Structures are given as structure tokens and as C-alpha cells.
Coordinates of C-alpha atoms and ligand atoms in Angstrom, one line a residue:
X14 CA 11.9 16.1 7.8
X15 CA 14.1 15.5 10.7
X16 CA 17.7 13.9 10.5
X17 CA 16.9 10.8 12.0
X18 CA 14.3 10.3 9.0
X19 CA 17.0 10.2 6.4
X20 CA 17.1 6.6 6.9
X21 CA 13.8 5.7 5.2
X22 CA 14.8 7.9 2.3
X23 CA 18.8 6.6 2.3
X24 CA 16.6 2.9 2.2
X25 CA 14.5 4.2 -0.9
X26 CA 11.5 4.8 0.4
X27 CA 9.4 6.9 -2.4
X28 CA 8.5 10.8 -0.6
X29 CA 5.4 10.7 1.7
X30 CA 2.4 11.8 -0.3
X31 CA -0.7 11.1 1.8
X32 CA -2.4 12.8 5.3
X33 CA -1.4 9.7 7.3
X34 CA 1.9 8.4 6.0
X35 CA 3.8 10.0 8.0
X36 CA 2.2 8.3 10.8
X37 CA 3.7 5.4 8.8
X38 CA 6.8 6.4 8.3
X39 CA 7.8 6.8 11.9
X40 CA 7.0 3.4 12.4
X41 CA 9.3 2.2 9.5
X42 CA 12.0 5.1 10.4
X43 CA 11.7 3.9 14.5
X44 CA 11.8 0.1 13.0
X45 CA 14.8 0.9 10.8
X46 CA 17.1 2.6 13.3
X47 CA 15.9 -0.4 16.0
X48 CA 17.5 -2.7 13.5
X49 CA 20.4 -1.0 12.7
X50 CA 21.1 -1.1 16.6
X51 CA 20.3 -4.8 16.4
X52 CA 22.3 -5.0 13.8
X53 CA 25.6 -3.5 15.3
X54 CA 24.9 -4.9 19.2
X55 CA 24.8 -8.4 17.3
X56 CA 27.9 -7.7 15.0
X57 CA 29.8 -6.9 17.4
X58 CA 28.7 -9.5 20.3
X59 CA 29.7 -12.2 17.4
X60 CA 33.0 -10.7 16.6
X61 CA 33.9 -10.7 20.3
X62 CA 32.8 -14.3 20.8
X63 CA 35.1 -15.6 18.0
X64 CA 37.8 -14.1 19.7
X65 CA 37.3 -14.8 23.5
X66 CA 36.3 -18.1 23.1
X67 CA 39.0 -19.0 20.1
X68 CA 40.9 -22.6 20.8
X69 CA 43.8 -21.2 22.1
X70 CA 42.3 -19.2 25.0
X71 CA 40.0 -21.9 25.7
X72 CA 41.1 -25.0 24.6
X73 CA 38.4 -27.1 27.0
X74 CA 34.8 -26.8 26.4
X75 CA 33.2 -24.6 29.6
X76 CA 29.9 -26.8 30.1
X77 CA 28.1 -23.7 33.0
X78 CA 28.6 -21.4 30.0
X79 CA 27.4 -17.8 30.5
X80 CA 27.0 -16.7 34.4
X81 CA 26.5 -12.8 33.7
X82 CA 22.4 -11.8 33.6
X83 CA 23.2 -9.0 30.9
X84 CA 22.2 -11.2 28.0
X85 CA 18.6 -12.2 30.2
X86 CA 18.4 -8.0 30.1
X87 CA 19.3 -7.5 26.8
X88 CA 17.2 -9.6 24.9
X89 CA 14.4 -9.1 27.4
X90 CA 14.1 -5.6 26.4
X91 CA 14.4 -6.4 22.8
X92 CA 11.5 -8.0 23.1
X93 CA 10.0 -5.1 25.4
X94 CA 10.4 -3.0 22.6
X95 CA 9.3 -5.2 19.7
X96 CA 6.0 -5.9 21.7
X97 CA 5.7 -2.2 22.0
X98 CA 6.0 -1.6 18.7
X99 CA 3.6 -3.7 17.3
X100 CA 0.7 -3.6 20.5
X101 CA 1.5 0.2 21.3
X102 CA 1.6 1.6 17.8
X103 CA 1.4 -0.9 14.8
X104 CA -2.1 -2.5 15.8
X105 CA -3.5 0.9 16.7
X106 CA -2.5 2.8 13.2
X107 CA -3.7 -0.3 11.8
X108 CA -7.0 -0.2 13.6
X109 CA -7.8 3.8 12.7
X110 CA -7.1 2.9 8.7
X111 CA -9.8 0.1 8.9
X112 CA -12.3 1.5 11.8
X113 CA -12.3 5.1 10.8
X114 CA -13.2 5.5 7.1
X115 CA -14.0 8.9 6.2
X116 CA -17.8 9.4 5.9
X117 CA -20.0 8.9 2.8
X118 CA -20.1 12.0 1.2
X119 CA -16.7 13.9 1.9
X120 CA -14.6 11.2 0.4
X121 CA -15.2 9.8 -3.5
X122 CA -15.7 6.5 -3.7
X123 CA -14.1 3.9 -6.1
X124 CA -14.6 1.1 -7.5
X125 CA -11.1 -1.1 -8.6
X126 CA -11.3 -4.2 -10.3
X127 CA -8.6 -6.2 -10.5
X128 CA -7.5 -8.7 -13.1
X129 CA -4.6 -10.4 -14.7
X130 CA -2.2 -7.6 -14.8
X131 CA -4.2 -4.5 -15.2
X132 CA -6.6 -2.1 -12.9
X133 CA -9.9 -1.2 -13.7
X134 CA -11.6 1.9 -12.1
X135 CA -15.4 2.0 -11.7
X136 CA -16.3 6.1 -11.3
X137 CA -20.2 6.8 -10.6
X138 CA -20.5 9.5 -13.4
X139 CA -22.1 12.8 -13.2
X140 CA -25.3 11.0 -11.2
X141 CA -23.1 9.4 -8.1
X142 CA -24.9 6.0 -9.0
X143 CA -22.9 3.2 -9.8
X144 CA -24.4 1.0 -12.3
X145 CA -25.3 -2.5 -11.5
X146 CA -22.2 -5.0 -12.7
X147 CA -23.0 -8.4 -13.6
X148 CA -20.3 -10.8 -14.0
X149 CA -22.1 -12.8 -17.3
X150 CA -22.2 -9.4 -18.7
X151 CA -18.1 -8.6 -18.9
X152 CA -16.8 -8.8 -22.0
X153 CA -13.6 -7.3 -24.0
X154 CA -15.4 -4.0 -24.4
X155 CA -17.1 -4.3 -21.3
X156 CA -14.8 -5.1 -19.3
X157 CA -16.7 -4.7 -15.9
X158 CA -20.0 -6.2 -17.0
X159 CA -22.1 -3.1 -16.6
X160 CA -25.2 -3.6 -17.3
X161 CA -26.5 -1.3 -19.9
X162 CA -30.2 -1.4 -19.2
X163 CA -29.5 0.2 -15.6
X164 CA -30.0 3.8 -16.1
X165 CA -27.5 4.2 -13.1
X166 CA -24.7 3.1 -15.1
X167 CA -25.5 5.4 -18.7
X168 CA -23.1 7.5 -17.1
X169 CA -20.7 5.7 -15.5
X170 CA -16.9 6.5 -16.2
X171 CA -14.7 3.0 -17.2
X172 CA -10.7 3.1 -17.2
X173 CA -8.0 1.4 -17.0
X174 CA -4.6 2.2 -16.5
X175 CA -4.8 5.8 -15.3
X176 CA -7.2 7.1 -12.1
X177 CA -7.0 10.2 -11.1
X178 CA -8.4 11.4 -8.1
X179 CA -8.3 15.7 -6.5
X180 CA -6.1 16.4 -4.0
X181 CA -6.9 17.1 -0.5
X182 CA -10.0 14.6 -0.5
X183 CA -10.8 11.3 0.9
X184 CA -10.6 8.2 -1.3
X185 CA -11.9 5.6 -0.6
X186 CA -11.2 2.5 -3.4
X187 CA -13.4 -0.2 -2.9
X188 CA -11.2 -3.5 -4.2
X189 CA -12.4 -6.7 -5.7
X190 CA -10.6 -9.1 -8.4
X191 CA -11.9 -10.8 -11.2
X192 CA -9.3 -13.8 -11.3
X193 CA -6.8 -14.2 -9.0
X194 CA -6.0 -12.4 -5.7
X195 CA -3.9 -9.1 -6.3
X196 CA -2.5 -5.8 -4.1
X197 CA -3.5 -2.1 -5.4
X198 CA -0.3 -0.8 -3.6
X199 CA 0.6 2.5 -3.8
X200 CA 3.9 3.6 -1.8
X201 CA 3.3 7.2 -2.0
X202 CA -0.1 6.5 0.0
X203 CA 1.6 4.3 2.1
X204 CA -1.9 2.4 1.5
X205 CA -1.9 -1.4 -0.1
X206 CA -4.8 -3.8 0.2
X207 CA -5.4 -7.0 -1.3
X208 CA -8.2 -7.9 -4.2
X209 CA -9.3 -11.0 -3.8
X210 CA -11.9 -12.6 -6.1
X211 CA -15.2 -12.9 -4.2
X212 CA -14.3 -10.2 -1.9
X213 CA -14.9 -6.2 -1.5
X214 CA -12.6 -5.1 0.5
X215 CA -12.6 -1.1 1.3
X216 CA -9.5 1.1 2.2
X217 CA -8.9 4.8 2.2
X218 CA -6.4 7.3 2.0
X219 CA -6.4 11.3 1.3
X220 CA -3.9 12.4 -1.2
X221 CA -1.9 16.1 0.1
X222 CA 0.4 16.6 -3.1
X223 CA -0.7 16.8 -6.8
X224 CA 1.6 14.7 -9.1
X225 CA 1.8 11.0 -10.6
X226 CA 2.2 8.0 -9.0
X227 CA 2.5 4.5 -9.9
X228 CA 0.4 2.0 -8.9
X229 CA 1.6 -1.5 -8.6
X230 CA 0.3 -4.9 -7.5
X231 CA 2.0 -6.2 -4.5
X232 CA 1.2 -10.1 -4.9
X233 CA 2.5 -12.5 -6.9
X234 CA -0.6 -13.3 -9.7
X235 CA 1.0 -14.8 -12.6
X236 CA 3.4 -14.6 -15.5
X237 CA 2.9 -10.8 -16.1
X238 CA 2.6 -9.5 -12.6
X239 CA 6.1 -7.8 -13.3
X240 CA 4.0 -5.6 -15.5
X241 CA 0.9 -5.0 -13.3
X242 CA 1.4 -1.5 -13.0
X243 CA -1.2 1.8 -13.2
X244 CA -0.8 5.4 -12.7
X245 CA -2.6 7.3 -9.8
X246 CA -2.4 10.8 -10.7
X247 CA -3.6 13.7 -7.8
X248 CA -5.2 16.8 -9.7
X249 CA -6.2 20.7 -8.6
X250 CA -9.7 20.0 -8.3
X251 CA -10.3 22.2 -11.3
X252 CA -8.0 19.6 -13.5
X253 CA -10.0 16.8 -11.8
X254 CA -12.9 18.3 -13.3
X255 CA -11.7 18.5 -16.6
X256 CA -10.5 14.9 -16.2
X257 CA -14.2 13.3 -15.6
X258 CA -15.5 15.9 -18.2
X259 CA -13.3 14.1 -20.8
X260 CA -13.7 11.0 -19.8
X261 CA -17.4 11.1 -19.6
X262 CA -16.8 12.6 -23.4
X263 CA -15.1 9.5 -24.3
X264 CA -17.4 7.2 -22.6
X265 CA -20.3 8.7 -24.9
X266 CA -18.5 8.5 -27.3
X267 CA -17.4 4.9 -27.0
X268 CA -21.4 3.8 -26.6
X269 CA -21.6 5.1 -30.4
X270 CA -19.0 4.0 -31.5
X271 CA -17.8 1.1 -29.9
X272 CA -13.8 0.9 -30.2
X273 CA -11.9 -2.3 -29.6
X274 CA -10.6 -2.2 -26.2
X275 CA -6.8 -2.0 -26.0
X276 CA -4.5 -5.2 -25.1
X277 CA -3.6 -5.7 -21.9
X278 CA 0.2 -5.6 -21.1
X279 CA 1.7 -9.4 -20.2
X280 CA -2.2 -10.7 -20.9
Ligands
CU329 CU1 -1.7 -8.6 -9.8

């Protein structure tokens, strides 16, 4: 990390975690440092007005006002560089994370299901078949209506909370909402994207550092939305194995025996 880059971190931005974020971060680093300028040219400018223009200097109003072109030059390229910002790199970063998704089979795809304030995650199981969903079918111990008489979903993995994906591979999280419309956000990723209810909306990132990260919902969707929070955490592949092993364990398990589901934070 270069010097200059200190400012995202001294503005406390979480540590890059993700193949494109740093992509990001010059944006947000080139943004922050424009500002700052801004910020000091502006100051300043003020500061020098009060005291040129104060009463007893100029105690009639001059109606011809400013006859220098600098300020014409100044704020033209001020907005030179703010249109070059967003047409000459914001739009186009933009346009390779939503026309460039990794294809089908090198990434793993996920399904996330929003609701009022928890994630649900939707894995395929050992198969790579989701099973078919059916909103009459949720209920509290089903809480993505899978159907159970679609052999494609026997295997299917369930959880909330806590996803865990392996490192240096393509996710892709598929994002839909079964209430109100929310943001799986994750700063690490530098990747957010709304769920909205009635809506599958795909993004994608690829994970470059094992560790946990927290998940949050970045719109406002009710009383508990303080609370909305899940954990990604980014395995070795051989710990992701050992992940889906347990969980498909558990999901067995659960058929049989059927648990009560636990309550959801702020519900
Ligand atoms: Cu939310």
C-alpha cells in the first residue's frame, strides 16, 4: 500500500479483502484526497473573503463584483475532474462488476434470502441442484420453502447467520428478499447489492484472504435493522470442505429430527 492510500484507512475503511477492491479503493482514495483539496481551496477562499471584503475596507457594496476569470477556471475544472471521475472510471468499474460475471462453473453460486433482520443462504448440496422453493411452502423450520418432494433439494444446505465460502474462487450470491427491500453489504468485498422482494438480482466477488467478515445490511428495513448482521467467513478450501460436510450432517440430521429453528435477533 502506497502513502497516499493511508487516507482510506486514516477514514476507517475495513483492509481490502477481494480481487477487485483495490480497483475500488483508488477510486475512494483519488475521491478522498480530491475532497480534501476541495476542502482546503474552499476554506481558505472563504477565510480570505471575510477579510477582503469586511465593512471597513469596503464599506459600499461593489455591484460588477468579480472581474478576474480564475474562478470560471477553477470551478470549470472541478467539474472536468468530477465528470472524469465518474464517466472515465466509476461507470466503467461499475459496468465490469455487472457485465462480466465469472462463468458457470468456476465460481459457486448462492442463493441469499433476505428477511427482517437476518440472511439466509441457499447452497445446492453435494448434487449442485438447487431445490425448487415455493413461497406457500416457508415456514419457521423451513424457512426458504423448499420443497421437500424435489429430489434436487434432499440435499440442499440451509443457514443462516454464517456462509462461508473458499478462498480464491468466484462467488456469485444471487439476492432476493422475502419482505422488505435490504443490502447484503460486505466492506471487505467492497461488493453491496440490494434484495428486493420480487427481484433476483446477481453480483459477484472473489475472496483473496481467509478470515471472518461481517456481513451487514446497508438499507434501512425496520426496527431491527441495527441488528441485521451475518458473518462471511473465507476457508482453505480443505476447511470449506469440512464446512459443507458438517453442514450437510446437520441438515440430515435436522430432516429426522426436526429442531425448532432459532429466534431471529430484533424479529
Ligand atoms: Cu435489512
Amino acid at each position: 500500500m502506497n502513502n497516499l492510500a493511508l487516507i482510506n484507512e486514516f477514514l476507517g475503511q475495513q483492509p481490502n479483502a477481494s480481487s477487485h477492491g483495490y480497483q475500488i479503493d483508488h477510486i475512494i482514495e483519488f475521491c478522498h484526497w480530491f475532497m480534501a483539496a476541495l476542502f482546503v481551496g474552499w476554506s481558505a477562499f472563504f477565510i480570505y473573503v471575510l477579510f477582503r471584503f469586511r465593512k471597513g475596507r469596503q464599506p459600499a457594496a461593489d455591484h460588477a463584483g468579480v472581474r478576474s476569470p480564475i474562478s470560471t477556471h477553477l470551478e470549470f475544472s472541478v467539474v472536468l475532474i468530477e465528470a472524469v471521475l465518474l464517466l472515465g472510471f466509476a461507470i466503467p468499474l461499475w459496468g465490469k462488476r455487472v457485465n462480466q460475471f465469472p462463468p458457470g462453473k468456476e465460481a459457486l453460486l448462492v442463493h441469499v434470502v433476505a428477511q427482517q433482520f437476518s440472511f439466509n443462504y441457499h447452497l445446492p448440496g453435494a448434487d449442485g441442484q438447487f431445490g425448487r422453493r415455493d413461497v406457500n411452502l416457508v415456514s419457521n423450520s423451513n424457512p426458504l420453502g423448499i420443497d421437500p418432494n424435489d429430489p434436487a433439494g434432499k440435499d440442499d444446505i440451509v443457514t443462516t447467520g454464517e456462509l462461508h465460502v473458499p478462498v480464491d474462487r468466484p462467488v456469485i450470491a444471487e439476492l432476493s428478499s422475502k419482505d422488505v427491500i435490504h443490502d447484503f453489504f460486505i466492506t471487505e468485498m467492497r461488493i453491496a447489492g440490494d434484495a428486493i422482494p420480487g427481484s433476483l438480482i446477481p453480483i459477484w466477488f472473489t475472496p483473496v484472504k481467509t478470515g471472518t467478515y461481517e456481513i451487514i445490511c446497508g438499507q434501512l428495513c425496520g426496527l431491527g435493522h441495527y441488528g441485521m448482521k451475518g458473518t462471511l467467513v473465507v476457508d482453505t478450501p480443505q476447511d470449506y470442505q469440512a464446512w459443507l460436510k458438517e453442514r450437510a450432517e446437520l441438515a440430515g440430521g435436522a430432516q429426522s429430527a426436526a429442531p425448532s429453528p432459532s429466534p431471529t435477533p430484533g424479529g
